[in-house]
N, CA and C of each residue as an Amber inpcrd file, in Angstrom:
protein
   543
  26.5780000   6.8630000 -26.7010000  25.5190000   7.1650000 -27.5620000
  24.8940000   6.8920000 -28.6920000  26.0080000   6.0870000 -29.5660000
  24.5030000   5.1630000 -30.7070000  24.9600000   3.9550000 -29.9860000
  24.5560000   3.0330000 -31.1970000  24.1820000   1.5920000 -30.8530000
  25.7640000   0.7900000 -31.7840000  26.4370000   0.2960000 -31.0250000
  27.3260000  -1.1640000 -31.7630000  27.1020000  -2.3050000 -31.5770000
  27.7290000  -2.9790000 -32.9520000  26.3610000  -4.0050000 -32.9180000
  28.0540000  -4.8590000 -33.4440000  28.1030000  -6.3410000 -33.2160000
  29.6030000  -6.9440000 -33.3640000  28.7550000  -8.4910000 -33.6720000
  29.4840000  -9.2880000 -34.8400000  28.7710000 -10.1520000 -35.0290000
  30.1470000 -10.9600000 -34.7280000  29.4410000 -11.7570000 -33.9150000
  30.8480000 -13.0910000 -33.3110000  30.2230000 -14.4750000 -34.8160000
  31.5050000 -15.5140000 -34.7030000  30.9660000 -16.6450000 -34.6330000
  31.2180000 -17.6100000 -33.4920000  30.8170000 -18.7220000 -33.3240000
  30.9390000 -19.2490000 -32.2350000  32.5580000 -19.8040000 -31.3320000
  33.1350000 -20.0150000 -32.9230000  35.1690000 -19.2410000 -32.1670000
  34.9540000 -18.7160000 -31.4050000  34.1030000 -17.3880000 -31.5090000
  35.3700000 -15.9100000 -30.7580000  34.7040000 -15.6630000 -29.6220000
  33.3820000 -16.4580000 -29.2270000  32.7170000 -16.3030000 -27.6090000
  33.2860000 -16.4800000 -26.7140000  34.7710000 -17.4730000 -27.1270000
  35.6110000 -17.3750000 -25.1540000  36.6900000 -16.2440000 -25.1820000
  36.8230000 -16.0050000 -26.4430000  37.7440000 -14.3790000 -26.5020000
  37.1860000 -12.7870000 -26.0210000  35.4900000 -13.1570000 -26.5610000
  34.6950000 -11.9130000 -25.9750000  34.3430000 -11.8380000 -24.7590000
  34.5410000 -10.5790000 -24.2330000  33.8190000 -10.1900000 -23.0600000
  33.0810000  -9.5290000 -23.0730000  31.9080000 -10.0210000 -22.1800000
  30.3450000  -9.2230000 -22.2740000  30.7910000  -7.2280000 -21.5170000
  29.7730000  -6.5510000 -21.7470000  30.2000000  -5.4940000 -21.2820000
  28.3290000  -5.5430000 -20.1420000  28.7270000  -4.2430000 -18.7320000
  27.1860000  -4.2860000 -18.4760000  26.3890000  -3.5190000 -19.8290000
  24.6410000  -4.4210000 -19.6660000  23.7130000  -3.8890000 -20.5300000
  24.1380000  -4.0500000 -21.9120000  24.8600000  -5.1090000 -22.1740000
  25.2530000  -5.1560000 -23.2940000  23.5050000  -6.3750000 -23.6440000
  23.3860000  -6.5840000 -25.3310000  22.6180000  -7.3280000 -25.1270000
  22.8430000  -8.4440000 -26.8500000  22.2190000  -9.7620000 -26.2930000
  22.8230000 -10.9100000 -27.3100000  22.1110000 -11.2010000 -27.9590000
  22.1200000 -11.1910000 -29.2710000  20.8110000 -11.2420000 -30.1880000
  21.2460000 -12.8080000 -30.6480000  20.6900000 -13.9940000 -30.4190000
  21.1800000 -15.1380000 -31.3460000  19.8140000 -15.5370000 -32.2560000
  20.9710000 -15.7680000 -33.7430000  19.6690000 -16.0420000 -34.4830000
  19.0200000 -17.7510000 -34.7870000  17.5410000 -17.4450000 -34.4870000
  16.9820000 -18.6890000 -34.6950000  17.1760000 -19.7460000 -36.1390000
  17.9310000 -21.0080000 -35.4440000  17.9930000 -22.3450000 -36.7680000
  17.4850000 -23.2310000 -36.3070000  17.4280000 -23.2360000 -34.9910000
  16.1770000 -24.6510000 -34.5770000  14.8760000 -24.5460000 -34.5640000
  14.5030000 -26.1190000 -35.2100000  12.8660000 -26.0630000 -34.9570000
  12.0080000 -25.9350000 -33.9350000  13.3580000 -26.0110000 -32.4040000
  12.7900000 -26.6730000 -31.1920000  12.4140000 -25.0470000 -30.6440000
  11.9520000 -24.8420000 -29.9170000  11.6550000 -23.7970000 -28.9560000
  12.2840000 -23.1420000 -27.6860000  13.0130000 -22.5380000 -27.5590000
  13.6670000 -22.5350000 -25.8380000  12.9660000 -21.7360000 -25.3020000
  12.1320000 -21.6450000 -24.1390000  11.6300000 -20.5110000 -23.7920000
  12.7830000 -19.9270000 -22.4570000  12.8030000 -18.7790000 -22.8110000
  14.0220000 -18.3340000 -21.8030000  13.5620000 -17.9350000 -20.1540000
  13.3420000 -17.9970000 -18.8570000  13.5680000 -18.0770000 -17.7650000
  14.1190000 -16.4010000 -17.5380000  13.1320000 -16.1930000 -16.5670000
  13.7970000 -14.6440000 -15.8190000  13.0920000 -14.3130000 -14.8260000
  13.8640000 -13.9120000 -14.2780000  13.2690000 -13.3720000 -12.6260000
  13.1630000 -11.7990000 -12.6620000  12.5230000 -10.4030000 -12.2080000
  12.4340000  -9.5180000 -11.9700000  13.6730000  -8.7900000 -10.5960000
  14.1800000  -7.8450000 -10.5470000  14.9050000  -7.4980000  -9.5830000
  14.7440000  -5.8740000  -9.4720000  14.2010000  -5.3500000  -8.3130000
  13.3730000  -4.3640000  -8.1960000  14.0090000  -3.4090000  -6.5860000
  13.9760000  -1.5850000  -7.1810000  14.5560000  -1.2380000  -5.0930000
  15.9470000  -1.4690000  -4.7370000  16.5010000  -1.5300000  -4.4860000
  17.5410000  -1.0000000  -3.8040000  18.9600000  -1.4910000  -3.8840000
  18.9960000  -2.2350000  -5.0220000  20.4490000  -3.0270000  -5.6330000
  20.5400000  -2.0110000  -7.2640000  21.9560000  -1.8980000  -7.4500000
  22.6210000  -1.0790000  -7.7340000  22.2340000  -0.7220000  -9.6290000
  21.6500000  -2.2690000 -10.2030000  21.4740000  -2.4990000 -11.7210000
  19.8630000  -3.2810000 -11.3380000  18.3310000  -2.2900000 -10.8430000
  17.2380000  -2.7930000 -11.0040000  16.8400000  -3.4030000 -12.6780000
  15.8790000  -4.6360000 -12.7240000  15.8840000  -4.8730000 -14.4780000
  15.5890000  -6.6510000 -13.8320000  15.0230000  -7.0900000 -15.5720000
  14.8010000  -8.1700000 -15.5900000  16.2650000  -9.0780000 -16.0790000
  16.2870000 -10.2000000 -15.4460000  17.4850000 -11.3240000 -16.0070000
  17.6300000 -12.5000000 -16.0070000  17.8810000 -12.6230000 -16.9630000
  17.5970000 -14.8740000 -17.4590000  18.5750000 -15.5990000 -16.2270000
  17.2950000 -16.6410000 -15.9140000  18.4700000 -17.4820000 -15.1390000
  17.7900000 -18.7780000 -15.8160000  18.7850000 -19.3650000 -15.2250000
  18.6160000 -21.3910000 -15.1810000  17.5050000 -21.8010000 -14.4630000
  17.9850000 -23.0690000 -14.1410000  17.2020000 -24.0980000 -13.3240000
  18.0290000 -23.9590000 -11.8710000  19.6970000 -23.8560000 -12.3920000
  20.0610000 -24.1960000 -10.8080000  20.4100000 -22.1440000 -10.3180000
  19.5010000 -21.1710000 -11.1800000  20.1200000 -19.6400000 -10.7800000
  19.8060000 -19.5060000  -8.9980000  20.8100000 -19.4700000  -7.8430000
  19.9620000 -18.3660000  -6.9930000  20.2110000 -17.3930000  -6.6030000
  19.2760000 -17.1960000  -5.3800000  18.6070000 -15.5080000  -5.0090000
  19.9750000 -14.9150000  -5.1760000  21.6580000 -15.5830000  -4.0270000
  22.2360000 -14.3640000  -4.6260000  23.2740000 -14.0120000  -5.6540000
  22.8510000 -14.9490000  -6.8030000  23.0540000 -14.7850000  -8.1640000
  22.8990000 -13.7370000  -8.5580000  21.4950000 -13.8680000  -8.4510000
  21.2860000 -12.9780000  -9.1070000  21.3170000 -11.2900000  -8.3560000
  21.4060000 -11.4450000  -7.0560000  21.5320000 -10.2700000  -6.6510000
  22.9170000  -9.6380000  -7.0930000  23.9100000 -10.3830000  -6.7130000
  25.3520000 -10.2240000  -7.4280000  25.3690000  -9.5690000  -8.9330000
  24.8060000 -10.4570000 -10.0380000  24.4260000  -9.8960000 -10.5390000
  23.7050000  -8.3510000 -11.2700000  23.2020000  -8.3830000 -10.0970000
  22.2340000  -7.3750000 -10.3400000  23.0130000  -5.8290000  -9.6450000
  24.5910000  -5.7780000  -9.7820000  25.2550000  -5.2990000  -9.0190000
  25.3040000  -4.8700000  -7.3120000  24.7920000  -5.8390000  -6.4820000
  24.8730000  -6.2660000  -5.8140000  23.9130000  -4.8880000  -4.8690000
  23.6370000  -4.8010000  -3.4570000  22.4240000  -4.1350000  -2.8620000
  23.0750000  -2.3780000  -2.3500000  22.9330000  -1.2890000  -3.0890000
  23.2760000  -0.7760000  -2.6460000  23.0840000   0.0560000  -0.9350000
  23.6160000   0.7900000  -0.6870000  24.1570000   1.7450000   1.0210000
  22.9050000   1.7040000   1.3680000  21.2490000   2.5460000   0.9520000
  20.5380000   2.3230000   1.7650000  19.2840000   1.1600000   1.6700000
  19.8330000  -0.2520000   1.2950000  19.1140000  -1.0390000   0.7550000
  19.0920000  -2.0130000   2.5940000  17.6100000  -2.4060000   2.6110000
  16.7750000  -2.5870000   3.8620000  16.6180000  -3.5240000   3.7560000
  17.9980000  -4.9610000   3.5750000  17.7700000  -6.2580000   3.6050000
  17.1190000  -7.6050000   4.0240000  16.2110000  -6.8880000   5.5090000
  15.4350000  -7.4770000   6.5850000  14.0230000  -7.2540000   6.0830000
  14.1900000  -6.5470000   4.9250000  12.9690000  -6.3520000   4.4740000
  12.4050000  -7.0980000   2.9850000  13.6070000  -7.6610000   2.7110000
  13.6130000  -8.0310000   1.1050000  12.0730000  -9.1220000   1.2320000
  11.8250000  -8.7040000  -0.3270000  10.3190000  -9.7160000  -0.8550000
  11.0640000 -10.5640000  -1.7930000  10.6280000 -11.9530000  -2.1940000
  10.3500000 -12.7120000  -3.1680000   8.8710000 -12.8840000  -3.3640000
   8.7610000 -12.7680000  -4.5310000   7.1430000 -12.8680000  -4.9970000
   6.9110000 -14.2600000  -5.8060000   6.4640000 -15.1470000  -5.8370000
   6.5110000 -15.9120000  -6.3790000   4.6340000 -16.7890000  -6.3510000
   4.6030000 -17.2490000  -7.7400000   2.9370000 -16.8780000  -8.5770000
   2.9710000 -18.1580000  -7.9740000   3.5530000 -19.8670000  -7.7080000
   3.3390000 -20.8680000  -6.9630000   2.8540000 -20.5400000  -5.3590000
   3.5710000 -19.7250000  -5.0300000   3.7560000 -19.8060000  -3.1550000
   1.8280000 -18.7530000  -2.9310000   1.4250000 -17.8510000  -3.7890000
  -0.1250000 -17.5880000  -4.4070000  -1.4210000 -18.4720000  -4.8310000
  -1.0320000 -19.2110000  -5.9300000  -1.4770000 -20.1450000  -5.6360000
  -1.8520000 -21.2090000  -4.5900000  -0.4930000 -21.1930000  -3.4650000
  -1.2680000 -22.4150000  -2.1390000  -1.7240000 -21.7410000  -1.7330000
  -1.2580000 -20.6410000  -1.7200000  -2.2930000 -19.2390000  -0.4740000
  -2.8170000 -19.7210000  -0.4800000  -4.1280000 -19.2500000  -1.6790000
  -4.9360000 -19.5410000  -2.4520000  -6.1710000 -20.6720000  -2.3390000
  -5.1420000 -21.7140000  -2.2480000  -5.5730000 -23.2820000  -2.1010000
  -5.9300000 -23.0290000  -0.0500000  -4.9690000 -22.7630000   0.4300000
  -5.0530000 -22.9090000   1.4590000  -6.1170000 -22.1030000   2.6490000
  -6.9380000 -20.8200000   1.7270000  -7.4810000 -20.1540000   2.4610000
  -8.7260000 -20.7600000   1.8840000  -9.2080000 -21.2470000   0.7500000
 -10.6230000 -21.5440000   0.4850000 -10.2990000 -22.9060000   1.1990000
  -9.8260000 -23.4830000   1.6130000 -10.0860000 -24.7770000   2.5190000
 -10.3010000 -24.1610000   4.1220000  -9.1880000 -23.2800000   4.1170000
  -9.7550000 -22.7940000   5.7050000 -11.2770000 -21.9600000   5.3570000
 -11.8900000 -21.2250000   4.2990000 -13.1400000 -20.6810000   4.7470000
 -14.1740000 -21.9280000   4.2520000 -13.9450000 -22.9540000   4.0420000
 -15.0790000 -24.1810000   4.1960000 -15.1480000 -25.2600000   5.0870000
 -13.8690000 -24.7390000   6.0630000 -14.2130000 -25.4920000   7.5570000
 -14.4720000 -24.4360000   7.8960000 -14.5030000 -23.0100000   7.8720000
 -15.2980000 -21.7680000   8.7370000 -16.4960000 -22.3050000   8.6780000
 -16.8100000 -22.1150000   7.7230000 -18.9010000 -22.4510000   7.0640000
 -19.0720000 -23.6350000   8.2150000 -18.2670000 -24.8830000   7.6510000
 -18.7260000 -26.2970000   8.0770000 -18.9230000 -25.9720000   9.9520000
 -17.9760000 -25.2400000  10.6740000 -17.8850000 -25.3380000  11.8330000
 -19.5670000 -24.0160000  12.2220000 -19.6030000 -23.1170000  11.7160000
 -20.3650000 -22.4880000  12.0350000 -21.9490000 -23.6370000  11.6440000
 -22.1640000 -24.2140000  10.7060000 -22.9900000 -24.7050000  10.2340000
 -23.6410000 -25.6380000  11.5100000 -22.4360000 -26.4340000  11.7720000
 -22.7950000 -27.5070000  13.3730000 -22.8630000 -26.5620000  14.2110000
 -22.5410000 -25.3370000  14.3650000 -22.3840000 -24.5920000  15.4810000
 -23.7200000 -24.4830000  16.2750000 -24.5760000 -23.7500000  14.8170000
 -25.9180000 -23.4380000  14.7510000 -27.1510000 -24.0860000  14.8750000
 -26.6710000 -25.5710000  14.0300000 -27.3880000 -26.7600000  14.5820000
 -27.4440000 -27.2740000  15.4090000 -26.7680000 -27.3680000  16.2430000
 -25.9470000 -27.5470000  17.4590000 -26.7830000 -26.9330000  18.9790000
 -27.0120000 -25.6860000  18.4100000 -27.1510000 -24.9380000  19.5380000
 -28.9970000 -24.2490000  19.2090000 -29.2550000 -24.6290000  17.9330000
 -30.5680000 -24.0450000  17.5890000 -30.5000000 -23.1930000  17.3080000
 -29.4740000 -22.3840000  16.9830000 -29.6010000 -20.7390000  16.5060000
 -29.6730000 -20.2310000  15.4690000 -30.0210000 -19.2950000  14.7050000
 -29.7760000 -18.6190000  13.6150000 -28.2300000 -18.1860000  13.2480000
 -28.5860000 -17.8310000  11.9160000 -27.1840000 -16.7980000  11.9850000
 -27.8420000 -15.1420000  11.6450000 -26.2780000 -15.1340000  12.0560000
 -26.8350000 -13.1890000  11.7900000 -26.0210000 -12.6940000  11.0680000
 -26.1340000 -11.4000000  10.7210000 -25.4270000 -10.4240000  10.0030000
 -23.6550000 -10.2230000  10.0180000 -23.3000000 -10.7840000  11.3700000
 -21.9510000 -10.9000000  12.0540000 -21.4890000 -12.0430000  11.2730000
 -22.2560000 -13.1490000  11.0080000 -21.9580000 -14.4630000  10.5970000
 -21.1600000 -13.6310000   8.8390000 -22.5920000 -13.4770000   8.2960000
 -22.3800000 -13.2190000   6.9140000 -20.8950000 -12.5120000   6.6840000
 -20.9580000 -11.1440000   7.5880000 -19.8490000  -9.9590000   7.5060000
 -18.1170000 -11.0320000   7.5110000 -18.4880000 -11.8960000   8.7610000
 -16.6640000 -12.7060000   8.9160000 -16.7980000 -13.9260000   7.6070000
 -17.6060000 -14.0190000   7.0800000 -17.4080000 -14.9840000   5.7730000
 -16.7110000 -14.1260000   4.3590000 -17.2920000 -12.8280000   4.4940000
 -17.1550000 -11.7780000   3.5420000 -15.9310000 -11.8670000   3.4650000
 -15.1910000 -10.9870000   4.7240000 -13.7150000 -10.7340000   5.1490000
 -12.9380000 -12.1550000   4.5790000 -13.1020000 -13.1810000   5.2310000
 -12.6630000 -14.4530000   5.0190000 -12.6400000 -14.2590000   3.1960000
 -13.4390000 -14.4660000   2.5730000 -13.1490000 -14.7490000   1.4610000
 -12.4120000 -13.9370000   0.2110000 -12.6190000 -12.4070000   0.8920000
 -11.8700000 -11.5660000  -0.1400000 -10.2120000 -11.3590000   0.4630000
 -10.2670000 -12.4200000   1.2300000  -8.7240000 -12.0500000   1.7970000
  -7.9650000 -12.5500000   1.0930000  -8.3220000 -13.6850000  -0.0960000
  -7.4630000 -13.7690000  -1.5800000  -7.5890000 -12.7170000  -2.4240000
  -7.9510000 -11.4520000  -2.8110000  -7.4220000 -10.6770000  -3.2770000
  -5.6760000  -9.9920000  -2.7540000  -5.9900000 -10.1880000  -1.0820000
  -4.6510000  -9.4250000  -1.0150000  -3.5680000 -10.3730000  -0.5440000
  -3.6580000 -11.1670000  -0.5470000  -2.3690000 -12.4480000  -1.2200000
  -1.5720000 -12.2760000  -2.1890000  -0.1850000 -12.0680000  -1.6990000
   1.1860000 -11.8000000  -3.0590000   1.6770000 -12.6440000  -3.2530000
   1.7140000 -14.1050000  -2.8560000   2.5750000 -15.0020000  -2.8550000
   3.9310000 -14.5350000  -2.1550000   4.4280000 -13.9550000  -1.0390000
   5.8820000 -13.9600000  -0.9220000   6.1850000 -14.5620000  -0.2000000
   7.6650000 -15.2210000  -0.1880000   8.0760000 -15.8300000   0.4220000
   8.8550000 -15.7350000   1.7050000   9.5100000 -16.1140000   2.9420000
  10.2550000 -15.9730000   3.2010000  11.3960000 -16.6040000   2.8020000
  12.6200000 -15.8130000   2.6710000  14.0820000 -15.9540000   2.2840000
  14.9410000 -15.4110000   2.5650000  16.1300000 -15.8870000   2.3470000
  17.4390000 -15.2040000   3.1890000  17.6560000 -14.1640000   2.1370000
  18.2580000 -12.6830000   2.5930000  19.1400000 -12.0700000   1.6100000
  20.5970000 -11.9760000   1.7690000  20.6610000 -12.2530000   2.9590000
  22.1900000 -11.7560000   3.4930000  22.4050000 -12.8600000   2.7630000
  23.9340000 -12.3530000   1.8680000  24.1530000 -12.5820000   1.1950000
  25.9920000 -13.5700000   1.7110000  26.2170000 -13.0230000   2.6610000
  27.6250000 -13.2250000   3.8820000  26.6050000 -14.5530000   3.8970000
  25.3680000 -14.5850000   4.6810000  24.7000000 -15.4280000   5.7550000
  24.9060000 -16.8840000   4.3530000  24.2350000 -16.8770000   2.8040000
  24.3500000 -17.7560000   2.0720000  25.4470000 -18.1670000   1.7550000
  26.5280000 -17.3350000   1.3510000  27.6420000 -18.2120000   1.8190000
  28.0220000 -19.0860000   2.4190000  28.2350000 -18.8020000   3.5220000
  28.3430000 -19.6300000   4.4990000  27.5500000 -21.2080000   4.9750000
  26.2980000 -20.6600000   4.4870000  24.9890000 -21.7230000   4.3600000
  24.3910000 -21.5270000   3.4100000  25.1160000 -22.3590000   2.3180000
  24.1290000 -22.4220000   0.8050000  22.9440000 -23.4430000   0.6950000
  22.7750000 -23.6770000   1.9510000  21.6470000 -24.2440000   1.8010000
  20.0460000 -22.7820000   2.1720000  20.5430000 -22.1620000   2.6780000
  19.3540000 -21.0450000   3.0910000  19.5300000 -19.9650000   1.5760000
  20.3590000 -20.0470000   0.5200000  19.6440000 -19.8530000  -0.8040000
  19.0770000 -20.0430000  -1.5800000  17.8230000 -19.2940000  -1.8700000
  16.6500000 -19.8040000  -2.7550000  17.2930000 -19.5270000  -3.9990000
  16.7820000 -20.9600000  -4.5020000  17.0050000 -21.6250000  -5.9870000
  15.6560000 -20.4270000  -6.6670000  16.0830000 -20.0210000  -8.0880000
  14.8110000 -19.0070000  -7.9800000  14.2730000 -19.9200000  -9.5260000
  13.0760000 -19.3440000  -9.6070000  12.0120000 -20.0040000 -10.8140000
  11.5590000 -18.8090000 -11.5200000  11.3810000 -18.9140000 -13.0940000
  10.3690000 -18.3680000 -14.0040000   9.5910000 -17.1350000 -13.3520000
   9.5450000 -15.7180000 -13.5370000   8.5360000 -14.7220000 -13.0040000
   8.5570000 -14.2510000 -11.2690000   9.5060000 -14.8790000 -10.4450000
  10.1710000 -14.9760000  -9.4110000  10.4200000 -13.0620000  -9.9300000
  10.0850000 -12.3730000  -9.0850000   9.8900000 -10.8000000  -8.0890000
  10.5090000 -10.5210000  -7.0760000  12.0620000  -9.8220000  -7.1810000
  12.2560000  -9.4880000  -6.1810000  12.2530000  -8.0000000  -5.8940000
  11.5220000  -7.7420000  -4.3550000  11.7830000  -6.4310000  -3.8810000
  12.7400000  -6.2460000  -2.8120000  13.9290000  -4.8840000  -2.9430000
  14.7180000  -4.9900000  -1.8950000  14.2100000  -3.1270000  -1.1210000
  13.7410000  -3.0280000  -0.3720000  12.9570000  -2.1350000   0.1020000
  14.5600000  -1.1220000   0.2730000  13.9430000   0.4170000   1.1070000
  15.2690000   1.0580000   1.0250000  15.0950000   1.1760000   2.7640000
  16.1030000   1.9790000   3.1460000  16.0110000   1.7280000   5.3140000
  15.1980000   3.2590000   5.4100000  14.6070000   2.9660000   5.7030000
  13.4220000   4.2180000   6.3830000  13.4140000   5.2630000   7.7840000
  13.4700000   6.1630000   7.9020000  13.9720000   6.4210000   8.9280000
  12.6070000   7.0620000  10.1170000  10.7760000   6.6710000   9.5570000
  10.1080000   6.6090000   9.6570000  10.0250000   5.2690000  10.3870000
   8.4940000   5.7600000  12.2750000   7.7740000   4.8500000  12.1680000
   6.7220000   4.9310000  12.3210000   5.6320000   4.0490000  11.9420000
   4.7140000   3.7160000  11.8100000   4.0010000   3.3810000  12.7760000
   2.3050000   3.5630000  13.5810000   1.8290000   3.6880000  14.8990000
   0.5740000   2.9920000  14.6320000   0.2490000   2.2320000  14.4680000
  -1.3690000   1.4440000  14.3120000  -1.7770000   0.9180000  15.1500000
  -3.0330000   0.6850000  15.9630000  -3.8320000   0.3120000  16.7410000
  -4.6400000   1.3070000  17.5580000  -4.4430000   0.6970000  18.9280000
  -5.1110000   1.3960000  20.0110000  -4.2670000   2.3980000  20.1830000
  -3.9570000   3.3990000  19.9340000  -3.0370000   4.6770000  20.4490000
  -4.4710000   5.8940000  20.4320000  -3.4790000   7.2030000  21.2310000
  -4.7330000   8.1290000  20.9200000  -4.9290000   8.6570000  19.5170000
  -3.3120000   9.0770000  18.8340000  -3.6050000   9.2320000  17.4730000
  -2.8090000   8.1050000  16.5640000  -3.2750000   7.0530000  16.3520000
  -2.4400000   6.6710000  15.2090000  -2.0080000   7.3080000  14.0300000
  -0.1930000   6.9870000  13.5100000  -0.0550000   7.5140000  12.8720000
   1.3120000   7.1550000  12.4200000
């Protein structure tokens, strides 16, 4: 119900056990500033939230720190979003866009045809794809598999976002059906 504060000296650190949801405050005495690195975990884990990481923290470490998966977690649908991956996707799309324009121009010049509205619509759709990019990475979320083969356990970086969806009992049908739903 209330907040309890405990002040510790450095020699007391080894004998003090932290509890879940404890907050540690370290006074600032050094002139150099250390930028804390963190990741966010949401969805079907026991304790969603922000977790601080080091340069060696792996995905399985954070999932365990978050209390593990809930019973209704759909780990095959787990997602890891990374800003650097999104930047690479954007660069790839820009190259693909430029290559497509060059191919269209060379085809028009070779055939003596003129550009039509279909080409303009196609190019606009290519360009707008950058807005839909998420930076989603394909990683292994099965903790048992990463314990057997640690090379499958992804090292996390600052700003990563992890989402574990729930198992759904619904099936969605899209495409050429009489009644897509």
